[in-house]
PDB file of C-alpha atoms and ligand atoms in Angstrom:
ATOM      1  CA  UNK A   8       0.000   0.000   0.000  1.00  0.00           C
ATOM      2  CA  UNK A   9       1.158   3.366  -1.017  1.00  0.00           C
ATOM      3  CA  UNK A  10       1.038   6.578   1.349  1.00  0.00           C
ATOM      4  CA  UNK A  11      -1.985   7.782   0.262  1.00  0.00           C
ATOM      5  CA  UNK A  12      -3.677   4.632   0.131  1.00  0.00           C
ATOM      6  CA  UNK A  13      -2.612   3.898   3.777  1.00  0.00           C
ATOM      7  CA  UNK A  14      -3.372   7.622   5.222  1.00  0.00           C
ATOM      8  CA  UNK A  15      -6.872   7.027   3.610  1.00  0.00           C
ATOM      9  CA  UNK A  16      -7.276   3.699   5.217  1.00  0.00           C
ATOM     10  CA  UNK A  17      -6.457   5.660   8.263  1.00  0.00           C
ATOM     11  CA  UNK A  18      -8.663   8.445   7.956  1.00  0.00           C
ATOM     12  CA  UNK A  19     -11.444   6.225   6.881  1.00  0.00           C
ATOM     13  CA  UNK A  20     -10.698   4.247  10.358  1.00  0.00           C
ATOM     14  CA  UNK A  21     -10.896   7.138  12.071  1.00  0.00           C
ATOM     15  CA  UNK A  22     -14.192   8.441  10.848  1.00  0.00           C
ATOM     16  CA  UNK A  23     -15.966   5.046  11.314  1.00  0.00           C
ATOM     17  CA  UNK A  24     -14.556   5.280  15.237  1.00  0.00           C
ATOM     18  CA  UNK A  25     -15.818   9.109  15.815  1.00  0.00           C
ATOM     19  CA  UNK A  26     -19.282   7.845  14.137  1.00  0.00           C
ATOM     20  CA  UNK A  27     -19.439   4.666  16.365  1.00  0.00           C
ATOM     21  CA  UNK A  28     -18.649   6.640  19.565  1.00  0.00           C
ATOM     22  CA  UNK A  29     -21.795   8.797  18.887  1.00  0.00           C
ATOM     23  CA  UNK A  30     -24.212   5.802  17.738  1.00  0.00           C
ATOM     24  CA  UNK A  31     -23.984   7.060  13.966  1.00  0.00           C
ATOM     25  CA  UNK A  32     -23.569   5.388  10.977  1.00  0.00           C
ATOM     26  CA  UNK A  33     -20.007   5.672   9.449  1.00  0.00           C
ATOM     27  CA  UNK A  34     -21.663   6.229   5.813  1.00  0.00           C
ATOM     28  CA  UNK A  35     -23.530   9.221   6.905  1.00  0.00           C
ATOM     29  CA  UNK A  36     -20.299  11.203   6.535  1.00  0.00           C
ATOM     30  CA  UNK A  37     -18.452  11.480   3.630  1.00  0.00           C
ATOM     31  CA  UNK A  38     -14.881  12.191   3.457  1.00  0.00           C
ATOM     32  CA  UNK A  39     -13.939  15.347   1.544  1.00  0.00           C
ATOM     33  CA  UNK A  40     -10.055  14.878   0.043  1.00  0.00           C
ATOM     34  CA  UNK A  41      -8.493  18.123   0.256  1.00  0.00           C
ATOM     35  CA  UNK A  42      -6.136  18.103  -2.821  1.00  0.00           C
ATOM     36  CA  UNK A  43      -5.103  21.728  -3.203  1.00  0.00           C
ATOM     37  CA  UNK A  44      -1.601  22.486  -4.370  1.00  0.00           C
ATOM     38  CA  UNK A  45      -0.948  18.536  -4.695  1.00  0.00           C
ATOM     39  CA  UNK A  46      -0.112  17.166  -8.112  1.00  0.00           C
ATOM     40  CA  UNK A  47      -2.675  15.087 -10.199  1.00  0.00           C
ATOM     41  CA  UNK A  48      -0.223  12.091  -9.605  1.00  0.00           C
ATOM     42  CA  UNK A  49      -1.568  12.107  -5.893  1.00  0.00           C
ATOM     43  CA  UNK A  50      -4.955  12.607  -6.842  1.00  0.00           C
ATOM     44  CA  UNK A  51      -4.836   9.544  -9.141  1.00  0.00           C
ATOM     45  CA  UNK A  52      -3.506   7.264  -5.863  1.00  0.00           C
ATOM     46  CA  UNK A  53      -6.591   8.942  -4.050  1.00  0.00           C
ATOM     47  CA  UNK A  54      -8.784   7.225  -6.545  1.00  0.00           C
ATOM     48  CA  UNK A  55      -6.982   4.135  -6.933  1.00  0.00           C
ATOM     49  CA  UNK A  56      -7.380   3.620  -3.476  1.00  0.00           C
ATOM     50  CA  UNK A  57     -11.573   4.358  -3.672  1.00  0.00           C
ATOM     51  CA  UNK A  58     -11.940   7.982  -3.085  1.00  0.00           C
ATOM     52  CA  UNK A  59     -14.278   9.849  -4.806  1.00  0.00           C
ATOM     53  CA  UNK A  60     -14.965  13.704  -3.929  1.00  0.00           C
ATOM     54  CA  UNK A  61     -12.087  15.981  -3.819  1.00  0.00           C
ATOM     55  CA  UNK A  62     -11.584  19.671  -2.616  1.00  0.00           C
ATOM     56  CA  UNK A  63      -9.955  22.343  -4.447  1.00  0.00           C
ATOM     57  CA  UNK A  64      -9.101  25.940  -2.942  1.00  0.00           C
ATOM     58  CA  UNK A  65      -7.639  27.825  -5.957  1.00  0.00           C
ATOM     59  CA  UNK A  66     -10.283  27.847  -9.094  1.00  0.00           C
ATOM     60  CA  UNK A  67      -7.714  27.703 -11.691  1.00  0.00           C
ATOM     61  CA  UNK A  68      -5.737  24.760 -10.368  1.00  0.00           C
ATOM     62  CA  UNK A  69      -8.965  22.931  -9.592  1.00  0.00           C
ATOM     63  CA  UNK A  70      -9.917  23.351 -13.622  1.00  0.00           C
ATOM     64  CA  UNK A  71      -6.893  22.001 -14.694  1.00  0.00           C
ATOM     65  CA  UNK A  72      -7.228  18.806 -12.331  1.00  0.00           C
ATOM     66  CA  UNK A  73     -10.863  18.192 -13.991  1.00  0.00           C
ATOM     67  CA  UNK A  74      -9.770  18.538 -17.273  1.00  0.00           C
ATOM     68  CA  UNK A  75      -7.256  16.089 -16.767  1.00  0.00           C
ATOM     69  CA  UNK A  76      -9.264  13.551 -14.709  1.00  0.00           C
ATOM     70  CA  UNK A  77     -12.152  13.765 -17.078  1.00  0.00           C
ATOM     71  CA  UNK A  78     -10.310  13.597 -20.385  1.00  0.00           C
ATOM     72  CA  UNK A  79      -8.591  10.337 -19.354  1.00  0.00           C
ATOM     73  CA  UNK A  80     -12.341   8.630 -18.505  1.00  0.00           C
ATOM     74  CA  UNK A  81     -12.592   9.176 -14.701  1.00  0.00           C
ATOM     75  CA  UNK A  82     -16.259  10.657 -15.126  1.00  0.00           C
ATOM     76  CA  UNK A  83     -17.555   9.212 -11.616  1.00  0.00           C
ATOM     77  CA  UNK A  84     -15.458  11.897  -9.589  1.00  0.00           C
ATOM     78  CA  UNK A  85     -16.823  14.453  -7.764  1.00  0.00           C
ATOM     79  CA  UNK A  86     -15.612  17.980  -7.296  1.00  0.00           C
ATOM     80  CA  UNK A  87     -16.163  20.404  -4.400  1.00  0.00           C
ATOM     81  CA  UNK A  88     -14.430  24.156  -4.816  1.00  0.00           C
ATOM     82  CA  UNK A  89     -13.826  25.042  -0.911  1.00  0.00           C
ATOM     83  CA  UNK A  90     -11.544  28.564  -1.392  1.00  0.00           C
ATOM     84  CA  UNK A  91     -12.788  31.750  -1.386  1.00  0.00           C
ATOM     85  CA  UNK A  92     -14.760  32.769  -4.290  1.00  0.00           C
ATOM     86  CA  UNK A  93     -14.560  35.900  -6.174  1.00  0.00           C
ATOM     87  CA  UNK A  94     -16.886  37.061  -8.725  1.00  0.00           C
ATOM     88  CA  UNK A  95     -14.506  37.191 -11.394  1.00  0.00           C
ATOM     89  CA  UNK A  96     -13.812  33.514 -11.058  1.00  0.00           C
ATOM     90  CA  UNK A  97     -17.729  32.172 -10.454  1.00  0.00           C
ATOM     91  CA  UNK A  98     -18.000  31.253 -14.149  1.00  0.00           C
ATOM     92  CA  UNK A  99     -15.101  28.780 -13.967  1.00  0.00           C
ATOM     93  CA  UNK A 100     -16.358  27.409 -11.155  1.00  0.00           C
ATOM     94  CA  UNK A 101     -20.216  27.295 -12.335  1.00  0.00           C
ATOM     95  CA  UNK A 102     -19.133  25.672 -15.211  1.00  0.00           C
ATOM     96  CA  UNK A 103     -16.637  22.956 -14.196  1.00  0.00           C
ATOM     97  CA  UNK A 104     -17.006  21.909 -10.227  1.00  0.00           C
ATOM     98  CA  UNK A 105     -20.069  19.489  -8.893  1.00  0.00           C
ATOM     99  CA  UNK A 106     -20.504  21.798  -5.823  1.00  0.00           C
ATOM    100  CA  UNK A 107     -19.529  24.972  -3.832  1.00  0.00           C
ATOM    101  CA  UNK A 108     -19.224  25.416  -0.611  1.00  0.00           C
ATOM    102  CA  UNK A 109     -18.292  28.965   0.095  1.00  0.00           C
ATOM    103  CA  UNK A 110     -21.506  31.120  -1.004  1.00  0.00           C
ATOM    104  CA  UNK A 111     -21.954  33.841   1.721  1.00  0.00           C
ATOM    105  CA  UNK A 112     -23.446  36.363  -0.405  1.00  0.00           C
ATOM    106  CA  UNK A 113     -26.337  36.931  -2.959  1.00  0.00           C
ATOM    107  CA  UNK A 114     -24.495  38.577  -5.623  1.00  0.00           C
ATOM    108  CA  UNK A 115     -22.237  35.190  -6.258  1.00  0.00           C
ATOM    109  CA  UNK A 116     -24.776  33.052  -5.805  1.00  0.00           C
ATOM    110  CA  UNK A 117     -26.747  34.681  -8.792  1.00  0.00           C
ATOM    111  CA  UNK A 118     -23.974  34.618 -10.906  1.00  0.00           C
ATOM    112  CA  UNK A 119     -23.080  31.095  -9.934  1.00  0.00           C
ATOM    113  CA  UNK A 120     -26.657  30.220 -11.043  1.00  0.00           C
ATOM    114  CA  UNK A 121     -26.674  32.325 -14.488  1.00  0.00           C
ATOM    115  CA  UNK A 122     -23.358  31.169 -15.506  1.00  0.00           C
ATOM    116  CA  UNK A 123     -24.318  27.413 -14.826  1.00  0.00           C
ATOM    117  CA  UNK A 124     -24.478  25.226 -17.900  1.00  0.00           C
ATOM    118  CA  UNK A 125     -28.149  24.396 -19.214  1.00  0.00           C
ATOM    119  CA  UNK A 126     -27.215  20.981 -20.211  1.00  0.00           C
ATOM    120  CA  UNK A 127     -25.498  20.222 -16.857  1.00  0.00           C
ATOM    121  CA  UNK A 128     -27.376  19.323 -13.308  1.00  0.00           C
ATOM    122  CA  UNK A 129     -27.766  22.416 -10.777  1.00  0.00           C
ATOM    123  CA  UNK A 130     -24.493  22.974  -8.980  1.00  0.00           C
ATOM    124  CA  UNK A 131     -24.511  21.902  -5.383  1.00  0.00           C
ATOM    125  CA  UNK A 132     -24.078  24.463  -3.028  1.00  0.00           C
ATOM    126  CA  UNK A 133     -23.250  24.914   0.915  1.00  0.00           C
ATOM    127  CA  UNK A 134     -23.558  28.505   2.598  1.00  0.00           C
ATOM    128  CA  UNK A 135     -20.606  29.229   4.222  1.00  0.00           C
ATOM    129  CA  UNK A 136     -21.576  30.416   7.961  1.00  0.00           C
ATOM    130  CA  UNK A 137     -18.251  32.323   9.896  1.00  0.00           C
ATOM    131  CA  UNK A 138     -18.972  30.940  13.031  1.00  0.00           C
ATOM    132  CA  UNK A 139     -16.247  31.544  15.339  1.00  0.00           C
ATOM    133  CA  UNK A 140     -13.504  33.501  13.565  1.00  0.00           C
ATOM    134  CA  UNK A 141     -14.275  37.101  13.680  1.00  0.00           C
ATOM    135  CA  UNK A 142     -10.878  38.074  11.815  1.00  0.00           C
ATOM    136  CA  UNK A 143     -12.327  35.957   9.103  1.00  0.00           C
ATOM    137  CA  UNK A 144     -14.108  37.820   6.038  1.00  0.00           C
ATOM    138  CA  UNK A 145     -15.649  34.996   4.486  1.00  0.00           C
ATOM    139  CA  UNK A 146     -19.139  33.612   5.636  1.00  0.00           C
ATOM    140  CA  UNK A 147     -22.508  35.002   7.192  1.00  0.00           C
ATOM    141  CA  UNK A 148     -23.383  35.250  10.614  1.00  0.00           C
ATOM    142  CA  UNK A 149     -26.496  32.433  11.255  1.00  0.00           C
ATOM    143  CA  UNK A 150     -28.679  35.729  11.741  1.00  0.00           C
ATOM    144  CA  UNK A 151     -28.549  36.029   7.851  1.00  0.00           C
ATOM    145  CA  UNK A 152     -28.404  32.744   7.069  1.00  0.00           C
ATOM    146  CA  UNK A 153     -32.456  32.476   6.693  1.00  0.00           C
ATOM    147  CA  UNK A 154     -32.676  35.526   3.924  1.00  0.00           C
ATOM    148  CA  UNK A 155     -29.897  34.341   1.761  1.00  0.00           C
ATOM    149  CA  UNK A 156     -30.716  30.960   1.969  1.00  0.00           C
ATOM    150  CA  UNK A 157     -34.253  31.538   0.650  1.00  0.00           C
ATOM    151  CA  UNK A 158     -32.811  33.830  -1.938  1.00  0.00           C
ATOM    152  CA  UNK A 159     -30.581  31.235  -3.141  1.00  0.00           C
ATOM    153  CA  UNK A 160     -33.244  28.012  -2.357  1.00  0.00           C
ATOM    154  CA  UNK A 161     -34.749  30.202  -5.691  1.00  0.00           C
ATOM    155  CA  UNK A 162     -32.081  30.620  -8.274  1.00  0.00           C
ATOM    156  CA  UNK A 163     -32.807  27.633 -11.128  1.00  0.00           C
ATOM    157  CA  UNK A 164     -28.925  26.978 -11.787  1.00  0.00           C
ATOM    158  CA  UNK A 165     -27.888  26.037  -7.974  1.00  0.00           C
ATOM    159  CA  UNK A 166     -29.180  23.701  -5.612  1.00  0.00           C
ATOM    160  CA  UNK A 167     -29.447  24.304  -2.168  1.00  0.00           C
ATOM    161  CA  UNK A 168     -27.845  21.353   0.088  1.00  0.00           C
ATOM    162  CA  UNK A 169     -26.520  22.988   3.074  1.00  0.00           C
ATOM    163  CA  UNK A 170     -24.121  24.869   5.537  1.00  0.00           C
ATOM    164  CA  UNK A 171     -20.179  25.047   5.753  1.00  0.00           C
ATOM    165  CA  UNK A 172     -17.967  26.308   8.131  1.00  0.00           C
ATOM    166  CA  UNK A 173     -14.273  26.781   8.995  1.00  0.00           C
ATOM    167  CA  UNK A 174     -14.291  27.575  12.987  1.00  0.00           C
ATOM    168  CA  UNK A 175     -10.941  29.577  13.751  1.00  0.00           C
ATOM    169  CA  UNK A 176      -8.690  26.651  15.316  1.00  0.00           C
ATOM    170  CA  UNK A 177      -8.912  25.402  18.984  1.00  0.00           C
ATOM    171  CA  UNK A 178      -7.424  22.614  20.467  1.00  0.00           C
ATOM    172  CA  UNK A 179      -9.815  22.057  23.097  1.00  0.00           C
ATOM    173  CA  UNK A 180     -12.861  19.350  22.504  1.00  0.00           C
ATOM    174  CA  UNK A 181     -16.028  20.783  24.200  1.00  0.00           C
ATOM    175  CA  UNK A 182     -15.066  24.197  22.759  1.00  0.00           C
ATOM    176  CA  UNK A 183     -15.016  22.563  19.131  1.00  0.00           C
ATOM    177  CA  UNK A 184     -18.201  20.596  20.020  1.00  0.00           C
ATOM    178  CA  UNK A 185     -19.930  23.847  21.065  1.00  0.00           C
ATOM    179  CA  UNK A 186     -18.835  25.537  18.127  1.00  0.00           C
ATOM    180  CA  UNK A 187     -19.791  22.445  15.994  1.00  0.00           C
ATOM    181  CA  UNK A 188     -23.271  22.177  17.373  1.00  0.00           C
ATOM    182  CA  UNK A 189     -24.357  25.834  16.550  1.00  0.00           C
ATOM    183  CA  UNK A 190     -23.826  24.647  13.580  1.00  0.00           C
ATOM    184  CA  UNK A 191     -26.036  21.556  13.701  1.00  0.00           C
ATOM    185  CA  UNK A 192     -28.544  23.828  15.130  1.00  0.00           C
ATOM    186  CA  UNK A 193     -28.768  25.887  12.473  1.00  0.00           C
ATOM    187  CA  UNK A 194     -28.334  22.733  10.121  1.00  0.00           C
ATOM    188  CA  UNK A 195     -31.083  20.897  11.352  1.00  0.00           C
ATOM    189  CA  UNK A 196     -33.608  23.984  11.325  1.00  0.00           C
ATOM    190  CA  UNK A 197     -32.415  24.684   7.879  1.00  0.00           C
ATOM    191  CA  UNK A 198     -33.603  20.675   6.297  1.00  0.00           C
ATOM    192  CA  UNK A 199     -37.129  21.326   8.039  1.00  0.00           C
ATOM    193  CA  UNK A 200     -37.195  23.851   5.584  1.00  0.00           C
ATOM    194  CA  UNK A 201     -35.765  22.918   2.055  1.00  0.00           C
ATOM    195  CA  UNK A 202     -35.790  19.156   1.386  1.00  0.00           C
ATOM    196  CA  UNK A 203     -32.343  19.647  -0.631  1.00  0.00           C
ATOM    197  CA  UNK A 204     -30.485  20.534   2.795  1.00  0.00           C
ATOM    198  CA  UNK A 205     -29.017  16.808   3.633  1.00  0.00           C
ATOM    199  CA  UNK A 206     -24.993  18.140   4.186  1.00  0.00           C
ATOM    200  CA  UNK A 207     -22.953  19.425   6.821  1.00  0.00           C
ATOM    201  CA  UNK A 208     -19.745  20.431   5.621  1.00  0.00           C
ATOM    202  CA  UNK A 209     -18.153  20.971   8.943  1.00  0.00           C
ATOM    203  CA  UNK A 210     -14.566  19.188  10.520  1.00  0.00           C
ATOM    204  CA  UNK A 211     -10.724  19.227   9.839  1.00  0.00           C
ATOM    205  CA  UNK A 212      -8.029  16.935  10.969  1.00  0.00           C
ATOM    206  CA  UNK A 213      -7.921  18.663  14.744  1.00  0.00           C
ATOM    207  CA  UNK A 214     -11.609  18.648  15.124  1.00  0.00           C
ATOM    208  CA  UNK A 215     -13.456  15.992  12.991  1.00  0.00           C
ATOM    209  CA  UNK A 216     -14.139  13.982  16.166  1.00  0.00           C
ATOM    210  CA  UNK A 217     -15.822  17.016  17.396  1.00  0.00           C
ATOM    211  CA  UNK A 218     -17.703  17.673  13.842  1.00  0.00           C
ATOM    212  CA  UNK A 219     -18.900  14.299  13.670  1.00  0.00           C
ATOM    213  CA  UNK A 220     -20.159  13.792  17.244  1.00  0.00           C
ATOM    214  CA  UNK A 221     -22.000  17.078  16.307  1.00  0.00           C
ATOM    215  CA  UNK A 222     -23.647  15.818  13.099  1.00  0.00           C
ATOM    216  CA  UNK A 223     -21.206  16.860  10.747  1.00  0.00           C
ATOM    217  CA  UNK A 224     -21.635  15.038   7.386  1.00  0.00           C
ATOM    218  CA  UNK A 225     -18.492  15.977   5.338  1.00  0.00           C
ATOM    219  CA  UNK A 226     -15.096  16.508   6.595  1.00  0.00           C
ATOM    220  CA  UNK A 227     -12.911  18.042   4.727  1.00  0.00           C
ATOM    221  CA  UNK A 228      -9.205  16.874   5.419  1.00  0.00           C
ATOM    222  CA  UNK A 229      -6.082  17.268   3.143  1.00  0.00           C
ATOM    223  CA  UNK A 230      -2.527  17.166   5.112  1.00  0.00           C
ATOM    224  CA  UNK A 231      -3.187  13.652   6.556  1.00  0.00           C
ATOM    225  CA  UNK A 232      -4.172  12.386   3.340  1.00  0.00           C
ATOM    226  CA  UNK A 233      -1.841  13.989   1.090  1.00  0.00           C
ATOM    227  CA  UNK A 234       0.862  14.928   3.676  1.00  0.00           C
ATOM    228  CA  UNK A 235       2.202  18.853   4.225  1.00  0.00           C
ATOM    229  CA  UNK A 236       1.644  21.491   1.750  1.00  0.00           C
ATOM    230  CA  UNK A 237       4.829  22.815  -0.125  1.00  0.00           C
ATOM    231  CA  UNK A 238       3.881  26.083   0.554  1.00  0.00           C
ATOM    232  CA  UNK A 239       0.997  27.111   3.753  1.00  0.00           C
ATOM    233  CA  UNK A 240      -2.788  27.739   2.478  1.00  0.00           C
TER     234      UNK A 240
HETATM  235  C1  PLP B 374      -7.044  23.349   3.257  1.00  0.00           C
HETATM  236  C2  PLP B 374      -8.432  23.173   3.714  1.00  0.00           C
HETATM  237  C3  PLP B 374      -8.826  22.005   4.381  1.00  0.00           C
HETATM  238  C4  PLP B 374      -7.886  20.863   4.723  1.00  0.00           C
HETATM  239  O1  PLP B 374      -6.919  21.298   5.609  1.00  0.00           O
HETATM  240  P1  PLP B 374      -5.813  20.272   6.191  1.00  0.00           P
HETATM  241  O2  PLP B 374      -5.286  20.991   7.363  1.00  0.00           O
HETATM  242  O3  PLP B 374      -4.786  20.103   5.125  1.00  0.00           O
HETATM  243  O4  PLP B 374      -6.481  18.994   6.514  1.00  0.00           O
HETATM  244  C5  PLP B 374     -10.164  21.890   4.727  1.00  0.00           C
HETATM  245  N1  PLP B 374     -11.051  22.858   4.466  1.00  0.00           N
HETATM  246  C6  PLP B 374     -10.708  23.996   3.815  1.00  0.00           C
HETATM  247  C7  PLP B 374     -11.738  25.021   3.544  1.00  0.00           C
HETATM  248  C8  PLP B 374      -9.386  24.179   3.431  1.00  0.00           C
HETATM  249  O5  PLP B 374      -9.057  25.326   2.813  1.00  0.00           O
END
């Protein structure tokens, strides 16, 4: 077994022990690889070893990798932009990735909705909530989350399937859990109301135990897959 093959195995472990401990079912999380800044070579280990969804930070980097993975037949891959989004860049990402996850304001979400190909399914999207790092620019408080989410529960070109967060770091576990279950709150309230709304895109490698206990169902981890970045992001 290679690495990656063997970190995945890990991870995979890992999850299926955080979902026991809390009387859930291992499949009811999915695991997000985080492939930013890693080579295709990498990616193509990923897969050989059974993963499926991968996350991509940087839009033009991401494009390249689908290109590549779709020209040479691997069609059944799924791909999940994660970075910050600006509106010059929506188009690339409306018409190339399977889902977004960082949607905090109307204005993207529009264009992510217009600029989505007619003969391709809506894109998936998560609204990105900034629930514990003030410093951070990107996301909308939960007091906004129920206008924009109806606003964008309307655009044609997107579907609506849930919440994402990146709490600012903390190494302490009932700190993450109380962080991770505002966001279950909010989750849960959220799938009452749109029927789309099954995902919770919530947990890194220092608090996916905490995510999952919470009712996270996608964690999105990269280093322990894929090992350290070249350069930080
Ligand atoms: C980079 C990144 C991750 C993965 O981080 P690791 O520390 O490498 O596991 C997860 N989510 C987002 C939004 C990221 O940008």
């Amino acid at each position: 077994m290679n690495d990656i093959a063997h970190n995945l195995a890990q991870i995979r472990d890992k999850i299926s022990a955080a979902a026991t401990r809390c009387c859930r079912a291992s499949e009811e999380v999915t695991l997000l690889a985080v492939s930013k800044t890693k080579p295709a070579s990498a990616i193509a280990e990923a897969v050989a070893a059974g993963q499926r969804a991968f996350g991509e930070n940087y839009v033009q980097e991401g494009v390249e990798k689908i290109h590549l993975f779709r020209e040479t037949g691997h069609t059944n891959l799924e791909w999940h932009f994660i970075g910050p989004l600006q509106s010059n860049k929506s188009r690339l990402v409306a018409e190339h990735f399977d889902w977004c996850h960082t949607v905090d304001r109307l204005r993207i979400a529009t264009r992510l909705s217009e600029q989505r190909p007619a003969d391709m399914a809506a894109l998936n999207v998560l609204i990105q909530i900034n629930i514990s790092d003030e410093n951070s620019k990107s996301g909308i408080t939960l007091a906004e989350l129920d206008a924009l989410a109806e606003q964008v529960a309307a655009l044609p070109g997107l579907k609506l399937r849930g919440l994402m967060a990146i709490p600012a770091p903390e190494p302490d576990y009932d700190r993450q859990f109380a962080v991770a279950q505002q966001m279950a709150v909010a989750f849960g309230a959220l799938k009452t109301r749109y029927p789309t709304v099954d995902t919770l895109s919530l947990g890194m490698t220092d608090d996916m135990d905490a995510a999952i206990a919470a009712g996270s169902t996608m964690v999105r981890i990269g280093t322990a897959i894929f090992g350290a970045r070249d350069y930080p992001q």
